[in-house]
Every structure is written in C-alpha cells, then in structure tokens.
Coordinates of C-alpha atoms in Angstrom, one line a residue:
X1041 CA 4.5 -11.6 -117.9
X1042 CA 2.7 -8.3 -118.4
X1043 CA 0.6 -6.6 -115.8
X1044 CA -1.4 -4.5 -118.2
X1045 CA -3.0 -5.9 -121.3
X1046 CA -5.3 -4.6 -124.0
X1047 CA -8.1 -3.1 -122.0
X1048 CA -8.1 0.7 -122.2
X1049 CA -4.9 1.1 -124.3
X1050 CA -6.7 2.8 -127.2
X1051 CA -8.5 5.2 -125.0
X1052 CA -5.4 6.5 -123.3
X1053 CA -3.6 7.6 -126.5
X1054 CA -4.4 10.7 -128.6
X1055 CA -7.0 10.5 -131.3
X1056 CA -8.6 13.2 -133.4
X1057 CA -12.0 13.8 -134.9
X1058 CA -12.4 14.1 -138.6
X1059 CA -12.6 17.8 -138.2
X1060 CA -9.4 18.2 -136.1
X1061 CA -7.2 15.4 -137.3
X1062 CA -3.5 15.6 -137.9
X1063 CA -2.1 12.6 -139.8
X1064 CA 0.7 11.9 -142.1
X1065 CA -0.6 13.7 -145.1
X1066 CA 0.5 16.8 -146.8
X1067 CA -2.9 18.4 -146.4
X1068 CA -2.9 18.0 -142.6
X1069 CA 0.7 19.1 -142.1
X1070 CA 0.1 22.2 -144.3
X1071 CA -3.1 23.0 -142.3
X1072 CA -1.2 22.9 -139.1
X1073 CA 1.4 25.4 -140.5
X1074 CA -1.4 27.7 -141.8
X1075 CA -3.0 27.6 -138.3
X1076 CA 0.2 29.1 -136.8
X1077 CA 1.3 26.1 -134.8
X1078 CA 4.9 26.6 -133.6
X1079 CA 5.5 23.7 -131.2
X1080 CA 8.8 23.0 -129.5
X1081 CA 11.0 20.1 -130.7
X1082 CA 11.5 18.8 -127.2
X1083 CA 10.3 15.5 -126.1
X1084 CA 7.4 17.0 -124.2
X1085 CA 4.0 16.4 -125.8
X1086 CA 2.5 19.8 -126.6
X1087 CA -1.1 20.8 -127.0
X1088 CA -1.9 23.2 -129.8
X1089 CA -5.2 24.9 -130.7
X1090 CA -6.9 24.4 -134.0
X1091 CA -9.6 26.6 -135.5
X1092 CA -12.7 26.0 -133.4
X1093 CA -10.7 25.7 -130.2
X1094 CA -10.1 21.9 -130.1
X1095 CA -6.7 20.8 -128.7
X1096 CA -4.4 18.6 -130.7
X1097 CA -1.2 16.9 -129.5
X1098 CA 2.0 17.7 -131.4
X1099 CA 4.4 14.8 -131.8
X1100 CA 7.5 14.2 -133.9
X1101 CA 5.3 12.7 -136.6
X1102 CA 2.8 15.5 -137.0
X1103 CA 5.1 18.4 -136.3
X1104 CA 4.2 21.3 -138.7
X1105 CA 7.8 21.8 -139.6
X1106 CA 7.8 18.5 -141.6
X1107 CA 5.6 20.1 -144.2
X1108 CA 8.0 22.9 -144.6
X1109 CA 11.0 20.5 -144.8
X1110 CA 9.2 18.5 -147.4
X1111 CA 9.3 21.5 -149.8
X1112 CA 13.1 21.2 -149.9
X1113 CA 14.3 18.8 -152.6
X1114 CA 16.8 17.4 -150.2
X1115 CA 14.3 17.0 -147.4
X1116 CA 14.3 13.3 -147.3
X1117 CA 17.9 12.9 -146.5
X1118 CA 17.3 11.6 -143.0
X1119 CA 19.5 10.4 -140.3
X1120 CA 20.0 6.7 -140.5
X1121 CA 19.8 6.2 -136.8
X1122 CA 17.5 7.7 -134.1
X1123 CA 17.3 6.9 -130.4
X1124 CA 13.9 5.3 -129.9
X1125 CA 14.3 5.8 -126.1
X1126 CA 14.5 9.6 -126.4
X1127 CA 11.5 11.2 -124.7
X1128 CA 10.1 12.7 -127.9
X1129 CA 9.8 9.2 -129.4
X1130 CA 8.1 7.8 -126.3
X1131 CA 4.9 9.7 -127.2
X1132 CA 1.9 8.1 -128.7
X1133 CA 1.4 9.0 -132.3
X1134 CA -1.7 11.0 -133.2
X1135 CA -4.2 9.0 -135.3
X1136 CA -7.4 10.0 -137.1
X1137 CA -10.4 9.2 -134.9
X1138 CA -11.7 6.6 -137.4
X1139 CA -8.4 4.9 -138.0
X1140 CA -8.2 2.3 -139.5
X1141 CA -11.7 2.5 -141.0
X1142 CA -10.7 5.7 -143.0
X1143 CA -7.6 4.2 -144.5
X1144 CA -8.5 0.6 -145.5
X1145 CA -11.4 -0.1 -147.8
X1146 CA -12.0 -3.7 -146.7
X1147 CA -11.2 -4.6 -143.1
X1148 CA -12.0 -8.2 -143.6
X1149 CA -8.7 -8.7 -145.3
X1150 CA -5.8 -10.1 -143.3
X1151 CA -3.2 -7.6 -142.2
X1152 CA 0.4 -7.5 -143.4
X1153 CA 2.6 -5.5 -141.0
X1154 CA 6.1 -4.2 -141.9
X1155 CA 7.9 -2.9 -138.7
X1156 CA 10.6 -0.4 -139.7
X1157 CA 9.3 0.1 -143.2
X1158 CA 11.6 3.0 -144.1
X1159 CA 10.3 4.8 -147.2
X1160 CA 7.8 2.1 -147.9
X1161 CA 9.3 0.7 -151.1
X1162 CA 8.9 -2.9 -150.1
X1163 CA 5.3 -2.6 -149.0
X1164 CA 4.3 -0.6 -152.1
X1165 CA 5.9 -3.2 -154.4
X1166 CA 4.2 -6.1 -152.7
X1167 CA 0.9 -4.4 -152.5
X1168 CA 1.1 -3.5 -156.2
X1169 CA 1.8 -7.1 -157.1
X1170 CA -0.7 -8.6 -154.6
X1171 CA -3.3 -5.9 -154.1
X1172 CA -6.1 -8.2 -153.0
X1173 CA -4.2 -10.4 -150.6
X1174 CA -3.8 -8.1 -147.5
X1175 CA -4.2 -4.7 -146.0
X1176 CA -0.7 -3.4 -145.8
X1177 CA 0.5 -1.4 -142.8
X1178 CA 4.0 0.0 -142.4
X1179 CA 5.4 1.6 -139.2
X1180 CA 8.4 3.9 -139.3
X1181 CA 10.0 5.9 -136.4
X1182 CA 11.8 8.6 -138.4
X1183 CA 9.3 11.3 -139.0
X1184 CA 10.4 12.7 -142.4
X1185 CA 10.8 9.2 -143.8
X1186 CA 7.3 8.2 -142.6
X1187 CA 6.0 11.3 -144.2
X1188 CA 7.6 10.4 -147.5
X1189 CA 6.2 6.9 -147.4
X1190 CA 2.7 8.2 -146.8
X1191 CA 3.1 10.6 -149.7
X1192 CA 3.9 7.7 -152.0
X1193 CA 0.6 5.8 -151.5
X1194 CA -1.6 7.8 -153.9
X1195 CA 1.2 8.0 -156.4
X1196 CA 1.0 4.2 -156.6
X1197 CA -2.8 4.1 -156.7
X1198 CA -2.9 2.1 -153.4
X1199 CA -5.2 4.3 -151.3
X1200 CA -7.4 2.1 -149.3
X1201 CA -5.0 -0.8 -149.4
X1202 CA -1.8 0.6 -147.9
X1203 CA -1.2 2.9 -144.9
X1204 CA 2.0 4.1 -143.2
X1205 CA 2.0 5.3 -139.6
X1206 CA 4.9 7.3 -138.1
X1207 CA 5.4 6.0 -134.6
X1208 CA 7.6 4.1 -132.3
X1209 CA 6.5 0.5 -132.6
X1210 CA 7.5 -0.3 -129.0
X1211 CA 5.1 2.4 -127.9
X1212 CA 2.2 2.2 -130.3
X1213 CA 2.0 -1.4 -131.7
X1214 CA -0.4 -2.8 -129.1
X1215 CA -2.6 0.3 -129.5
X1216 CA -2.7 0.1 -133.3
X1217 CA -3.5 -3.6 -133.3
X1218 CA -6.2 -3.1 -130.7
X1219 CA -7.8 -0.5 -132.9
X1220 CA -7.5 -2.7 -135.9
X1221 CA -9.0 -5.6 -134.0
X1222 CA -12.0 -3.5 -132.9
X1223 CA -12.6 -2.3 -136.5
X1224 CA -12.1 -5.8 -137.9
X1225 CA -14.6 -7.3 -135.4
X1226 CA -17.1 -4.6 -136.3
X1227 CA -16.7 -5.0 -140.0
X1228 CA -19.8 -6.2 -141.8
X1229 CA -17.6 -8.6 -143.7
X1230 CA -15.7 -9.8 -140.7
X1231 CA -14.5 -13.4 -140.9
X1232 CA -16.4 -15.2 -138.1
X1233 CA -13.5 -17.7 -137.8
X1234 CA -11.2 -15.0 -136.3
X1235 CA -12.0 -14.6 -132.6
X1236 CA -11.0 -12.8 -129.5
X1237 CA -8.0 -10.4 -129.6
X1238 CA -6.8 -11.8 -132.9
X1239 CA -6.9 -9.2 -135.6
X1240 CA -6.1 -11.5 -138.5
X1241 CA -2.5 -10.3 -138.5
X1242 CA -1.2 -13.0 -140.9
X1243 CA 2.2 -11.6 -141.8
X1244 CA 4.8 -9.6 -139.9
X1245 CA 8.2 -8.6 -141.3
X1246 CA 11.2 -6.9 -139.6
X1247 CA 13.8 -6.3 -142.2
X1248 CA 17.3 -4.8 -141.8
X1249 CA 16.5 -3.0 -138.5
X1250 CA 18.9 -0.4 -137.0
X1251 CA 21.7 -2.6 -135.6
X1252 CA 22.7 -0.3 -132.7
X1253 CA 26.1 -1.9 -132.7
X1254 CA 27.4 -0.5 -129.4
X1255 CA 26.6 -2.7 -126.5
X1256 CA 25.3 0.1 -124.4
X1257 CA 22.8 0.8 -127.2
X1258 CA 21.5 -2.7 -127.5
X1259 CA 18.4 -1.8 -125.5
X1260 CA 17.4 0.5 -128.4
X1261 CA 16.8 -2.4 -130.7
X1262 CA 13.3 -2.8 -132.0
X1263 CA 12.7 -6.5 -131.1
X1264 CA 12.0 -6.6 -127.4
X1265 CA 10.2 -9.1 -125.2
X1266 CA 7.2 -6.7 -125.1
X1267 CA 7.0 -6.5 -128.9
X1268 CA 7.1 -10.3 -129.2
X1269 CA 4.4 -10.6 -126.6
X1270 CA 2.2 -8.2 -128.4
X1271 CA 2.6 -10.1 -131.7
X1272 CA 1.8 -13.3 -129.9
X1273 CA -1.4 -11.7 -128.6
X1274 CA -2.7 -10.7 -132.0
X1275 CA -1.4 -13.2 -134.5
X1276 CA -3.6 -16.2 -135.3
X1277 CA -2.2 -19.8 -135.5
X1278 CA -0.2 -20.3 -138.7
X1279 CA 0.7 -16.6 -139.1
X1280 CA 4.3 -15.9 -140.2
X1281 CA 7.1 -13.6 -138.9
X1282 CA 9.9 -13.0 -141.3
X1283 CA 13.2 -11.6 -140.0
X1284 CA 16.3 -10.6 -142.1
X1285 CA 19.4 -8.6 -141.6
X1286 CA 22.8 -8.2 -143.2
X1287 CA 24.3 -8.2 -139.7
X1288 CA 24.4 -11.7 -138.4
X1289 CA 24.5 -10.8 -134.6
X1290 CA 21.4 -8.6 -135.1
X1291 CA 19.5 -11.4 -136.8
X1292 CA 20.6 -13.9 -134.1
X1293 CA 19.5 -11.5 -131.4
X1294 CA 16.0 -11.0 -132.9
X1295 CA 15.8 -14.7 -133.4
X1296 CA 16.7 -15.3 -129.7
X1297 CA 14.0 -13.0 -128.6
X1298 CA 11.3 -14.9 -130.5
X1299 CA 12.8 -18.3 -129.4
X1300 CA 12.3 -17.2 -125.8
X1301 CA 8.6 -17.5 -126.6
X1302 CA 8.7 -20.9 -128.3
X1303 CA 5.3 -21.8 -126.9
X1304 CA 3.9 -19.1 -129.3
X1305 CA 6.5 -19.0 -132.2
X1306 CA 8.2 -21.9 -133.9
X1307 CA 11.5 -21.3 -135.7
X1308 CA 11.7 -22.7 -139.3
X1309 CA 15.1 -24.2 -138.4
X1310 CA 16.0 -26.1 -135.3
X1311 CA 19.6 -25.1 -135.3
X1312 CA 20.7 -21.5 -134.7
X1313 CA 23.4 -22.0 -137.3
X1314 CA 20.8 -22.6 -140.1
X1315 CA 19.1 -19.8 -141.9
X1316 CA 16.5 -19.4 -144.6
X1317 CA 18.3 -19.0 -147.8
X1318 CA 15.9 -16.9 -149.8
X1319 CA 13.6 -13.9 -149.3
X1320 CA 10.2 -15.7 -148.8
X1321 CA 8.4 -12.9 -150.7
X1322 CA 10.7 -12.7 -153.7
X1323 CA 10.5 -8.9 -153.4
X1324 CA 13.7 -7.3 -152.0
X1325 CA 13.9 -4.2 -149.9
X1326 CA 16.1 -1.3 -151.1
X1327 CA 18.6 -2.3 -148.4
X1328 CA 18.5 -5.9 -149.5
X1329 CA 19.3 -5.0 -153.1
X1330 CA 22.2 -2.8 -152.0
X1331 CA 23.7 -5.6 -149.9
X1332 CA 23.3 -8.3 -152.5
X1333 CA 24.8 -6.1 -155.2
X1334 CA 27.9 -5.8 -153.1
X1335 CA 28.0 -9.6 -152.8
X1336 CA 27.4 -9.6 -149.1
X1337 CA 25.3 -12.2 -147.2
X1338 CA 21.8 -11.7 -145.8
X1339 CA 20.7 -13.7 -142.8
X1340 CA 17.1 -14.7 -142.6
X1341 CA 14.7 -16.8 -140.6
X1342 CA 10.9 -17.3 -140.3
X1343 CA 8.7 -18.1 -137.3
X1344 CA 5.2 -19.6 -137.4
X1345 CA 2.6 -18.8 -134.8
X1346 CA 1.6 -21.9 -132.9
X1347 CA -1.9 -22.9 -131.8
X1348 CA -1.3 -22.0 -128.2
X1349 CA -3.4 -19.1 -127.0
X1350 CA -1.3 -16.2 -125.6
X1351 CA -1.7 -15.8 -121.9
X1352 CA 0.5 -12.9 -120.9
X1353 CA -1.4 -11.6 -117.9
X1354 CA 1.1 -12.7 -115.3

C-alpha cells in the first residue's frame, strides 16, 4: 500500500545540533529573534544563519515572530482552522538533534500520543494524574497554539514526561515515531519484549479534530489512510486508539478510515450505529467540557491493535 517505508525518513528531515537547535521553547525563539532572523511567511522552507555560520530551517513552528507574538497578552487567540495542505504546513518541523532523548527522562515507558492536542490541557491533566504511566507526546499544527502548549510544561512540573511538537501530523508522524523507536531501542532500560518497528506506542487519541465541513475540504481532515498505516506500523498488539467528536459525520469518517484496515484495528463495536458512551480516560478536553455543558452529544469509539504484523510495503 505504500512504496516508501521507514528507512531513511529521519535522515531526510531537518534536525539541529544542541548548539544550533530551534525548538518550541521561549529561549530558542528569542535567540532566533536576537540573531536577526527575518524569514518570509511563505510556504517555502527558508535557511537562516545562526552565530557560527550553521544553517537552520525556518518553518511555521520555529518562526522568530512567534516569540514576539507571545509577548502580546492576546497572542494565543488563534484561528480555529488552518489548511494543512498549504505549502507552509507541508514542511518537516525542525527538531533538536537528540529528540526524543533530550525531552523524555525514561524512554522505556510506553508512549501516549495525542494528535491535535491544541493547548495541551488534556495531556497535562492526564500526565499530572498518571505521571509514571507513559511518556506523553502532543502534536499540534497551529504554531502559536503549539508554542503555548510547550510553555505550559514546566509550569506543571512535567519536564521529562511531556513534550509538545508543532508539526503537521500527516507530514511528520512517521518520522517522529521512527526517531522514538530508535531511541527506545537504544535505551538501556529498553523492554526486550518490544521488537522491530514497534515503539511501544500504547495509546493514541484524536479528539475533536477540525471537521472541515465543506465537501471540497474533506481531504484536509487529519485521519487519512497514510496516518492509519503509520499507526499500524508502530503500535503493538493490544494498543488502543480513542476517537471522539461532537460532529457525528466526522467521527463516523474517522471510524471508517480505521475500519478499512480491520486486519490491524478492531472496532469496540460491531455496528456503526453503536458508540462508546463515556470518555475512557475520565479526563475531558476543554472542547469536551464545553460541548457537555451545553447538553450536546459526544460520539466516541475505540480501536484495539490486532496481533497481525503490519505489512504495508506494497
């Protein structure tokens, strides 16, 4: 189903050494501003010079203007919708050279992935309540929102357990999970029972994604066949995918995408008219609270990774 798989993905995307990194932290953004970087806001990936002459790639998520915008008390009022197919969001995000070793204290822990994490409130809440259960990773495409989520980690005393990456999940997910797998396999505390491409990705949630209501915008939705294939490649048997939305057709479409790969993912309910009644974590997102307070329904389902090994080379 896919012609290119894991090999070489990480090497093709931009990474930075410890001395020339730009990541989603206030220090790195401020440094970029001080160094006089003035990149364009177009979709073209731009190279800028740091002190010492090394080149860095400027993307929507490490753009120096974000640090300036963050100084404004109204900075985090962000557009609710972005076009993930826009050229600027088709770039690979820039990661520290040692990611994820430099953000997670214990790489032997299973990974909890929140795709479309917004400001990170859900992950911060669950990590605070269950700090020893997982390493928590949130992905968010909106740059200023991803920046705010990253800023909240030290305020919740969760450094080393939670990380937020500004990126387009449909561009960078395979790369991120490849890097995590490599680090997990090389960890001194690596669980020997986890083999191959599996990175001990035990939990994935996609909650209240952008619905992109217009039919011509349906291709912008986050759950695509490629995303499902990537999750199948990296999730071990018994791992869980949790989906929820307050827009029933959006949930049903996400569900349909996973059901297309029923050899790898088993729906909790056989009938498409049946849904999971409760949030399986017992910890609502901000959006979920807002919906429930208005007395509106939330549609949910879960999938369990089967024992079949993912073979997606054809």
